[in-house]
mmCIF file with all atom_site columns, C-alpha atoms in Angstrom:
data_model
loop_
_atom_site.group_PDB
_atom_site.id
_atom_site.type_symbol
_atom_site.label_atom_id
_atom_site.label_alt_id
_atom_site.label_comp_id
_atom_site.label_asym_id
_atom_site.label_entity_id
_atom_site.label_seq_id
_atom_site.pdbx_PDB_ins_code
_atom_site.Cartn_x
_atom_site.Cartn_y
_atom_site.Cartn_z
_atom_site.occupancy
_atom_site.B_iso_or_equiv
_atom_site.pdbx_formal_charge
_atom_site.auth_seq_id
_atom_site.auth_comp_id
_atom_site.auth_asym_id
_atom_site.auth_atom_id
_atom_site.pdbx_PDB_model_num
ATOM 1   C CA . UNK A 1 1   ? -60.916 -15.118 -154.243 1.00 0.00 ? 1   UNK A CA 1
ATOM 2   C CA . UNK A 1 2   ? -57.940 -12.630 -154.387 1.00 0.00 ? 2   UNK A CA 1
ATOM 3   C CA . UNK A 1 3   ? -55.979 -12.013 -151.376 1.00 0.00 ? 3   UNK A CA 1
ATOM 4   C CA . UNK A 1 4   ? -54.834 -8.515  -150.517 1.00 0.00 ? 4   UNK A CA 1
ATOM 5   C CA . UNK A 1 5   ? -51.175 -7.814  -149.378 1.00 0.00 ? 5   UNK A CA 1
ATOM 6   C CA . UNK A 1 6   ? -52.558 -7.906  -145.793 1.00 0.00 ? 6   UNK A CA 1
ATOM 7   C CA . UNK A 1 7   ? -53.961 -11.383 -146.195 1.00 0.00 ? 7   UNK A CA 1
ATOM 8   C CA . UNK A 1 8   ? -57.604 -10.509 -146.215 1.00 0.00 ? 8   UNK A CA 1
ATOM 9   C CA . UNK A 1 9   ? -59.918 -11.230 -149.122 1.00 0.00 ? 9   UNK A CA 1
ATOM 10  C CA . UNK A 1 10  ? -61.606 -8.144  -150.605 1.00 0.00 ? 10  UNK A CA 1
ATOM 11  C CA . UNK A 1 11  ? -64.981 -9.431  -149.257 1.00 0.00 ? 11  UNK A CA 1
ATOM 12  C CA . UNK A 1 12  ? -66.972 -7.750  -146.407 1.00 0.00 ? 12  UNK A CA 1
ATOM 13  C CA . UNK A 1 13  ? -66.459 -10.984 -144.338 1.00 0.00 ? 13  UNK A CA 1
ATOM 14  C CA . UNK A 1 14  ? -62.939 -10.077 -143.437 1.00 0.00 ? 14  UNK A CA 1
ATOM 15  C CA . UNK A 1 15  ? -63.930 -10.207 -139.643 1.00 0.00 ? 15  UNK A CA 1
ATOM 16  C CA . UNK A 1 16  ? -63.411 -14.030 -139.813 1.00 0.00 ? 16  UNK A CA 1
ATOM 17  C CA . UNK A 1 17  ? -59.546 -13.363 -139.930 1.00 0.00 ? 17  UNK A CA 1
ATOM 18  C CA . UNK A 1 18  ? -59.643 -11.154 -136.834 1.00 0.00 ? 18  UNK A CA 1
ATOM 19  C CA . UNK A 1 19  ? -59.206 -12.396 -133.282 1.00 0.00 ? 19  UNK A CA 1
ATOM 20  C CA . UNK A 1 20  ? -60.537 -10.603 -130.208 1.00 0.00 ? 20  UNK A CA 1
ATOM 21  C CA . UNK A 1 21  ? -58.009 -10.368 -127.378 1.00 0.00 ? 21  UNK A CA 1
ATOM 22  C CA . UNK A 1 22  ? -59.301 -9.525  -123.853 1.00 0.00 ? 22  UNK A CA 1
ATOM 23  C CA . UNK A 1 23  ? -56.814 -7.440  -121.931 1.00 0.00 ? 23  UNK A CA 1
ATOM 24  C CA . UNK A 1 24  ? -57.270 -7.696  -118.182 1.00 0.00 ? 24  UNK A CA 1
ATOM 25  C CA . UNK A 1 25  ? -57.042 -4.295  -116.539 1.00 0.00 ? 25  UNK A CA 1
ATOM 26  C CA . UNK A 1 26  ? -55.337 -3.986  -113.159 1.00 0.00 ? 26  UNK A CA 1
ATOM 27  C CA . UNK A 1 27  ? -57.573 -3.106  -110.203 1.00 0.00 ? 27  UNK A CA 1
ATOM 28  C CA . UNK A 1 28  ? -56.070 0.286   -109.861 1.00 0.00 ? 28  UNK A CA 1
ATOM 29  C CA . UNK A 1 29  ? -56.426 1.100   -113.636 1.00 0.00 ? 29  UNK A CA 1
ATOM 30  C CA . UNK A 1 30  ? -59.013 3.759   -112.602 1.00 0.00 ? 30  UNK A CA 1
ATOM 31  C CA . UNK A 1 31  ? -56.051 6.135   -111.465 1.00 0.00 ? 31  UNK A CA 1
ATOM 32  C CA . UNK A 1 32  ? -54.680 5.905   -115.164 1.00 0.00 ? 32  UNK A CA 1
ATOM 33  C CA . UNK A 1 33  ? -58.197 7.030   -116.424 1.00 0.00 ? 33  UNK A CA 1
ATOM 34  C CA . UNK A 1 34  ? -58.109 9.880   -113.899 1.00 0.00 ? 34  UNK A CA 1
ATOM 35  C CA . UNK A 1 35  ? -54.778 10.959  -114.909 1.00 0.00 ? 35  UNK A CA 1
ATOM 36  C CA . UNK A 1 36  ? -55.748 10.855  -118.741 1.00 0.00 ? 36  UNK A CA 1
ATOM 37  C CA . UNK A 1 37  ? -58.707 13.009  -117.674 1.00 0.00 ? 37  UNK A CA 1
ATOM 38  C CA . UNK A 1 38  ? -56.493 15.478  -115.781 1.00 0.00 ? 38  UNK A CA 1
ATOM 39  C CA . UNK A 1 39  ? -54.289 15.724  -118.974 1.00 0.00 ? 39  UNK A CA 1
ATOM 40  C CA . UNK A 1 40  ? -57.537 16.730  -120.997 1.00 0.00 ? 40  UNK A CA 1
ATOM 41  C CA . UNK A 1 41  ? -58.430 19.280  -118.229 1.00 0.00 ? 41  UNK A CA 1
ATOM 42  C CA . UNK A 1 42  ? -54.879 20.671  -118.566 1.00 0.00 ? 42  UNK A CA 1
ATOM 43  C CA . UNK A 1 43  ? -55.298 20.856  -122.289 1.00 0.00 ? 43  UNK A CA 1
ATOM 44  C CA . UNK A 1 44  ? -58.651 22.721  -121.890 1.00 0.00 ? 44  UNK A CA 1
ATOM 45  C CA . UNK A 1 45  ? -56.949 25.118  -119.510 1.00 0.00 ? 45  UNK A CA 1
ATOM 46  C CA . UNK A 1 46  ? -54.273 26.027  -121.960 1.00 0.00 ? 46  UNK A CA 1
ATOM 47  C CA . UNK A 1 47  ? -56.872 26.182  -124.722 1.00 0.00 ? 47  UNK A CA 1
ATOM 48  C CA . UNK A 1 48  ? -58.902 28.771  -122.675 1.00 0.00 ? 48  UNK A CA 1
ATOM 49  C CA . UNK A 1 49  ? -55.648 30.685  -122.007 1.00 0.00 ? 49  UNK A CA 1
ATOM 50  C CA . UNK A 1 50  ? -55.195 31.165  -125.848 1.00 0.00 ? 50  UNK A CA 1
ATOM 51  C CA . UNK A 1 51  ? -58.966 32.071  -126.417 1.00 0.00 ? 51  UNK A CA 1
ATOM 52  C CA . UNK A 1 52  ? -58.765 34.705  -123.482 1.00 0.00 ? 52  UNK A CA 1
ATOM 53  C CA . UNK A 1 53  ? -55.443 35.880  -124.980 1.00 0.00 ? 53  UNK A CA 1
ATOM 54  C CA . UNK A 1 54  ? -57.017 36.304  -128.579 1.00 0.00 ? 54  UNK A CA 1
ATOM 55  C CA . UNK A 1 55  ? -59.565 38.387  -127.105 1.00 0.00 ? 55  UNK A CA 1
ATOM 56  C CA . UNK A 1 56  ? -57.532 40.669  -124.875 1.00 0.00 ? 56  UNK A CA 1
ATOM 57  C CA . UNK A 1 57  ? -54.566 40.895  -127.434 1.00 0.00 ? 57  UNK A CA 1
ATOM 58  C CA . UNK A 1 58  ? -56.798 41.389  -130.552 1.00 0.00 ? 58  UNK A CA 1
ATOM 59  C CA . UNK A 1 59  ? -55.668 38.479  -132.513 1.00 0.00 ? 59  UNK A CA 1
ATOM 60  C CA . UNK A 1 60  ? -58.465 37.108  -134.789 1.00 0.00 ? 60  UNK A CA 1
ATOM 61  C CA . UNK A 1 61  ? -58.803 33.770  -136.407 1.00 0.00 ? 61  UNK A CA 1
ATOM 62  C CA . UNK A 1 62  ? -57.420 32.182  -138.599 1.00 0.00 ? 62  UNK A CA 1
ATOM 63  C CA . UNK A 1 63  ? -53.975 33.689  -137.479 1.00 0.00 ? 63  UNK A CA 1
ATOM 64  C CA . UNK A 1 64  ? -52.140 31.140  -135.420 1.00 0.00 ? 64  UNK A CA 1
ATOM 65  C CA . UNK A 1 65  ? -49.608 33.717  -134.057 1.00 0.00 ? 65  UNK A CA 1
ATOM 66  C CA . UNK A 1 66  ? -49.766 37.475  -133.959 1.00 0.00 ? 66  UNK A CA 1
ATOM 67  C CA . UNK A 1 67  ? -47.509 39.803  -136.013 1.00 0.00 ? 67  UNK A CA 1
ATOM 68  C CA . UNK A 1 68  ? -45.380 41.219  -133.223 1.00 0.00 ? 68  UNK A CA 1
ATOM 69  C CA . UNK A 1 69  ? -44.559 44.290  -135.472 1.00 0.00 ? 69  UNK A CA 1
ATOM 70  C CA . UNK A 1 70  ? -48.211 45.225  -136.109 1.00 0.00 ? 70  UNK A CA 1
ATOM 71  C CA . UNK A 1 71  ? -49.774 44.335  -132.675 1.00 0.00 ? 71  UNK A CA 1
ATOM 72  C CA . UNK A 1 72  ? -48.416 45.730  -129.499 1.00 0.00 ? 72  UNK A CA 1
ATOM 73  C CA . UNK A 1 73  ? -49.541 42.770  -127.520 1.00 0.00 ? 73  UNK A CA 1
ATOM 74  C CA . UNK A 1 74  ? -48.359 40.260  -130.249 1.00 0.00 ? 74  UNK A CA 1
ATOM 75  C CA . UNK A 1 75  ? -45.513 38.976  -128.065 1.00 0.00 ? 75  UNK A CA 1
ATOM 76  C CA . UNK A 1 76  ? -47.807 38.293  -125.102 1.00 0.00 ? 76  UNK A CA 1
ATOM 77  C CA . UNK A 1 77  ? -50.213 36.405  -127.324 1.00 0.00 ? 77  UNK A CA 1
ATOM 78  C CA . UNK A 1 78  ? -47.382 34.449  -129.033 1.00 0.00 ? 78  UNK A CA 1
ATOM 79  C CA . UNK A 1 79  ? -46.042 33.323  -125.435 1.00 0.00 ? 79  UNK A CA 1
ATOM 80  C CA . UNK A 1 80  ? -49.436 32.014  -124.529 1.00 0.00 ? 80  UNK A CA 1
ATOM 81  C CA . UNK A 1 81  ? -49.975 30.479  -127.912 1.00 0.00 ? 81  UNK A CA 1
ATOM 82  C CA . UNK A 1 82  ? -46.640 28.878  -127.935 1.00 0.00 ? 82  UNK A CA 1
ATOM 83  C CA . UNK A 1 83  ? -47.145 27.319  -124.621 1.00 0.00 ? 83  UNK A CA 1
ATOM 84  C CA . UNK A 1 84  ? -50.279 25.639  -125.684 1.00 0.00 ? 84  UNK A CA 1
ATOM 85  C CA . UNK A 1 85  ? -48.758 24.499  -129.156 1.00 0.00 ? 85  UNK A CA 1
ATOM 86  C CA . UNK A 1 86  ? -45.744 23.173  -127.441 1.00 0.00 ? 86  UNK A CA 1
ATOM 87  C CA . UNK A 1 87  ? -47.887 21.060  -125.115 1.00 0.00 ? 87  UNK A CA 1
ATOM 88  C CA . UNK A 1 88  ? -49.713 19.573  -127.923 1.00 0.00 ? 88  UNK A CA 1
ATOM 89  C CA . UNK A 1 89  ? -46.631 18.576  -129.782 1.00 0.00 ? 89  UNK A CA 1
ATOM 90  C CA . UNK A 1 90  ? -46.118 15.937  -126.940 1.00 0.00 ? 90  UNK A CA 1
ATOM 91  C CA . UNK A 1 91  ? -49.438 15.316  -125.335 1.00 0.00 ? 91  UNK A CA 1
ATOM 92  C CA . UNK A 1 92  ? -50.614 12.539  -127.521 1.00 0.00 ? 92  UNK A CA 1
ATOM 93  C CA . UNK A 1 93  ? -47.505 10.615  -126.994 1.00 0.00 ? 93  UNK A CA 1
ATOM 94  C CA . UNK A 1 94  ? -47.541 11.193  -123.232 1.00 0.00 ? 94  UNK A CA 1
ATOM 95  C CA . UNK A 1 95  ? -51.080 9.954   -122.973 1.00 0.00 ? 95  UNK A CA 1
ATOM 96  C CA . UNK A 1 96  ? -50.141 6.717   -124.941 1.00 0.00 ? 96  UNK A CA 1
ATOM 97  C CA . UNK A 1 97  ? -47.255 6.315   -122.463 1.00 0.00 ? 97  UNK A CA 1
ATOM 98  C CA . UNK A 1 98  ? -49.661 6.910   -119.406 1.00 0.00 ? 98  UNK A CA 1
ATOM 99  C CA . UNK A 1 99  ? -52.119 4.278   -120.853 1.00 0.00 ? 99  UNK A CA 1
ATOM 100 C CA . UNK A 1 100 ? -49.586 1.611   -121.872 1.00 0.00 ? 100 UNK A CA 1
ATOM 101 C CA . UNK A 1 101 ? -47.443 1.761   -118.803 1.00 0.00 ? 101 UNK A CA 1
ATOM 102 C CA . UNK A 1 102 ? -50.619 1.774   -116.689 1.00 0.00 ? 102 UNK A CA 1
ATOM 103 C CA . UNK A 1 103 ? -51.541 -1.589  -117.821 1.00 0.00 ? 103 UNK A CA 1
ATOM 104 C CA . UNK A 1 104 ? -48.651 -2.783  -115.793 1.00 0.00 ? 104 UNK A CA 1
ATOM 105 C CA . UNK A 1 105 ? -47.953 -0.044  -113.148 1.00 0.00 ? 105 UNK A CA 1
ATOM 106 C CA . UNK A 1 106 ? -51.240 1.935   -112.971 1.00 0.00 ? 106 UNK A CA 1
ATOM 107 C CA . UNK A 1 107 ? -50.469 4.102   -109.938 1.00 0.00 ? 107 UNK A CA 1
ATOM 108 C CA . UNK A 1 108 ? -46.864 4.857   -110.983 1.00 0.00 ? 108 UNK A CA 1
ATOM 109 C CA . UNK A 1 109 ? -47.927 5.680   -114.518 1.00 0.00 ? 109 UNK A CA 1
ATOM 110 C CA . UNK A 1 110 ? -50.960 7.882   -113.285 1.00 0.00 ? 110 UNK A CA 1
ATOM 111 C CA . UNK A 1 111 ? -48.749 9.702   -110.736 1.00 0.00 ? 111 UNK A CA 1
ATOM 112 C CA . UNK A 1 112 ? -46.197 10.455  -113.556 1.00 0.00 ? 112 UNK A CA 1
ATOM 113 C CA . UNK A 1 113 ? -48.958 11.471  -115.771 1.00 0.00 ? 113 UNK A CA 1
ATOM 114 C CA . UNK A 1 114 ? -50.354 13.903  -113.242 1.00 0.00 ? 114 UNK A CA 1
ATOM 115 C CA . UNK A 1 115 ? -46.866 15.373  -112.623 1.00 0.00 ? 115 UNK A CA 1
ATOM 116 C CA . UNK A 1 116 ? -46.620 15.891  -116.368 1.00 0.00 ? 116 UNK A CA 1
ATOM 117 C CA . UNK A 1 117 ? -49.900 17.612  -116.550 1.00 0.00 ? 117 UNK A CA 1
ATOM 118 C CA . UNK A 1 118 ? -49.291 19.800  -113.639 1.00 0.00 ? 118 UNK A CA 1
ATOM 119 C CA . UNK A 1 119 ? -45.928 20.850  -115.087 1.00 0.00 ? 119 UNK A CA 1
ATOM 120 C CA . UNK A 1 120 ? -47.661 21.783  -118.328 1.00 0.00 ? 120 UNK A CA 1
ATOM 121 C CA . UNK A 1 121 ? -49.953 23.986  -116.487 1.00 0.00 ? 121 UNK A CA 1
ATOM 122 C CA . UNK A 1 122 ? -46.968 25.797  -114.552 1.00 0.00 ? 122 UNK A CA 1
ATOM 123 C CA . UNK A 1 123 ? -45.293 25.896  -117.986 1.00 0.00 ? 123 UNK A CA 1
ATOM 124 C CA . UNK A 1 124 ? -48.157 27.547  -119.683 1.00 0.00 ? 124 UNK A CA 1
ATOM 125 C CA . UNK A 1 125 ? -48.709 30.272  -116.703 1.00 0.00 ? 125 UNK A CA 1
ATOM 126 C CA . UNK A 1 126 ? -45.122 30.883  -116.648 1.00 0.00 ? 126 UNK A CA 1
ATOM 127 C CA . UNK A 1 127 ? -44.652 31.294  -120.379 1.00 0.00 ? 127 UNK A CA 1
ATOM 128 C CA . UNK A 1 128 ? -47.854 33.505  -120.480 1.00 0.00 ? 128 UNK A CA 1
ATOM 129 C CA . UNK A 1 129 ? -46.899 35.799  -117.532 1.00 0.00 ? 129 UNK A CA 1
ATOM 130 C CA . UNK A 1 130 ? -43.044 35.965  -117.868 1.00 0.00 ? 130 UNK A CA 1
ATOM 131 C CA . UNK A 1 131 ? -42.248 35.284  -121.477 1.00 0.00 ? 131 UNK A CA 1
ATOM 132 C CA . UNK A 1 132 ? -39.857 32.680  -122.573 1.00 0.00 ? 132 UNK A CA 1
ATOM 133 C CA . UNK A 1 133 ? -37.759 32.735  -119.359 1.00 0.00 ? 133 UNK A CA 1
ATOM 134 C CA . UNK A 1 134 ? -40.921 31.946  -117.290 1.00 0.00 ? 134 UNK A CA 1
ATOM 135 C CA . UNK A 1 135 ? -41.417 28.429  -118.870 1.00 0.00 ? 135 UNK A CA 1
ATOM 136 C CA . UNK A 1 136 ? -38.365 26.646  -117.107 1.00 0.00 ? 136 UNK A CA 1
ATOM 137 C CA . UNK A 1 137 ? -39.911 25.658  -113.908 1.00 0.00 ? 137 UNK A CA 1
ATOM 138 C CA . UNK A 1 138 ? -42.800 24.091  -115.634 1.00 0.00 ? 138 UNK A CA 1
ATOM 139 C CA . UNK A 1 139 ? -40.430 22.454  -118.192 1.00 0.00 ? 139 UNK A CA 1
ATOM 140 C CA . UNK A 1 140 ? -38.516 20.880  -115.499 1.00 0.00 ? 140 UNK A CA 1
ATOM 141 C CA . UNK A 1 141 ? -41.703 19.723  -113.652 1.00 0.00 ? 141 UNK A CA 1
ATOM 142 C CA . UNK A 1 142 ? -43.273 18.250  -116.721 1.00 0.00 ? 142 UNK A CA 1
ATOM 143 C CA . UNK A 1 143 ? -40.016 16.251  -117.622 1.00 0.00 ? 143 UNK A CA 1
ATOM 144 C CA . UNK A 1 144 ? -40.289 14.739  -114.140 1.00 0.00 ? 144 UNK A CA 1
ATOM 145 C CA . UNK A 1 145 ? -43.394 13.243  -115.465 1.00 0.00 ? 145 UNK A CA 1
ATOM 146 C CA . UNK A 1 146 ? -42.622 12.375  -119.134 1.00 0.00 ? 146 UNK A CA 1
ATOM 147 C CA . UNK A 1 147 ? -39.093 11.222  -118.978 1.00 0.00 ? 147 UNK A CA 1
ATOM 148 C CA . UNK A 1 148 ? -39.708 8.603   -116.394 1.00 0.00 ? 148 UNK A CA 1
ATOM 149 C CA . UNK A 1 149 ? -42.731 7.485   -118.522 1.00 0.00 ? 149 UNK A CA 1
ATOM 150 C CA . UNK A 1 150 ? -40.388 7.008   -121.510 1.00 0.00 ? 150 UNK A CA 1
ATOM 151 C CA . UNK A 1 151 ? -37.949 5.144   -119.392 1.00 0.00 ? 151 UNK A CA 1
ATOM 152 C CA . UNK A 1 152 ? -40.710 2.829   -117.884 1.00 0.00 ? 152 UNK A CA 1
ATOM 153 C CA . UNK A 1 153 ? -41.951 1.881   -121.310 1.00 0.00 ? 153 UNK A CA 1
ATOM 154 C CA . UNK A 1 154 ? -38.609 0.674   -122.408 1.00 0.00 ? 154 UNK A CA 1
ATOM 155 C CA . UNK A 1 155 ? -38.119 -1.086  -118.953 1.00 0.00 ? 155 UNK A CA 1
ATOM 156 C CA . UNK A 1 156 ? -41.549 -2.880  -119.394 1.00 0.00 ? 156 UNK A CA 1
ATOM 157 C CA . UNK A 1 157 ? -40.824 -3.855  -123.047 1.00 0.00 ? 157 UNK A CA 1
ATOM 158 C CA . UNK A 1 158 ? -37.217 -5.336  -121.943 1.00 0.00 ? 158 UNK A CA 1
ATOM 159 C CA . UNK A 1 159 ? -39.104 -7.381  -119.233 1.00 0.00 ? 159 UNK A CA 1
ATOM 160 C CA . UNK A 1 160 ? -41.866 -8.585  -121.471 1.00 0.00 ? 160 UNK A CA 1
ATOM 161 C CA . UNK A 1 161 ? -39.216 -9.540  -123.951 1.00 0.00 ? 161 UNK A CA 1
ATOM 162 C CA . UNK A 1 162 ? -37.186 -11.414 -121.306 1.00 0.00 ? 162 UNK A CA 1
ATOM 163 C CA . UNK A 1 163 ? -34.024 -9.044  -121.822 1.00 0.00 ? 163 UNK A CA 1
ATOM 164 C CA . UNK A 1 164 ? -34.344 -7.639  -118.303 1.00 0.00 ? 164 UNK A CA 1
ATOM 165 C CA . UNK A 1 165 ? -35.404 -9.085  -114.984 1.00 0.00 ? 165 UNK A CA 1
ATOM 166 C CA . UNK A 1 166 ? -38.673 -7.838  -113.712 1.00 0.00 ? 166 UNK A CA 1
ATOM 167 C CA . UNK A 1 167 ? -39.573 -6.583  -110.284 1.00 0.00 ? 167 UNK A CA 1
ATOM 168 C CA . UNK A 1 168 ? -37.374 -3.591  -110.394 1.00 0.00 ? 168 UNK A CA 1
ATOM 169 C CA . UNK A 1 169 ? -40.406 -1.541  -109.715 1.00 0.00 ? 169 UNK A CA 1
ATOM 170 C CA . UNK A 1 170 ? -43.094 -3.152  -107.506 1.00 0.00 ? 170 UNK A CA 1
ATOM 171 C CA . UNK A 1 171 ? -46.471 -3.112  -109.131 1.00 0.00 ? 171 UNK A CA 1
ATOM 172 C CA . UNK A 1 172 ? -48.148 -1.787  -106.069 1.00 0.00 ? 172 UNK A CA 1
ATOM 173 C CA . UNK A 1 173 ? -46.265 1.457   -106.135 1.00 0.00 ? 173 UNK A CA 1
ATOM 174 C CA . UNK A 1 174 ? -48.455 4.051   -104.663 1.00 0.00 ? 174 UNK A CA 1
ATOM 175 C CA . UNK A 1 175 ? -48.358 7.823   -103.976 1.00 0.00 ? 175 UNK A CA 1
#
């Protein structure tokens, strides 16, 4: 039989070449799931902000942004929409960082994820109510969550590959 470039024969029986791996979850992994759930609630909050702004600023679908020259509420709507869009630009990556780091440091990862999500809510409210200048506090707060998650994934990778000594951060870090 012919082999594909991936090493599987084109038959339906390709599952013979796959191996299931069981990944044990730490006891506190539930905190990671709660943090991920909070990130979804944060996203829903920002989504509802946009829906409400569409109604009050008279911006109909499919317009992603309002024409500020034609709509007197256009700038207000655009600030609400931009806060949500900016969050969506990083949300999936941060969720992956929360999950992956949570396999090793569940409480730390969950706490940093919660800080990120709270920061994005503050960011969205600030941007919506005060324009671009109102987003700075939320930006800083959310970066207190996502930047350490980025550093932690590199730390975990270096420890797992043997290029760094482990134990810098105790696995039982709690908030």
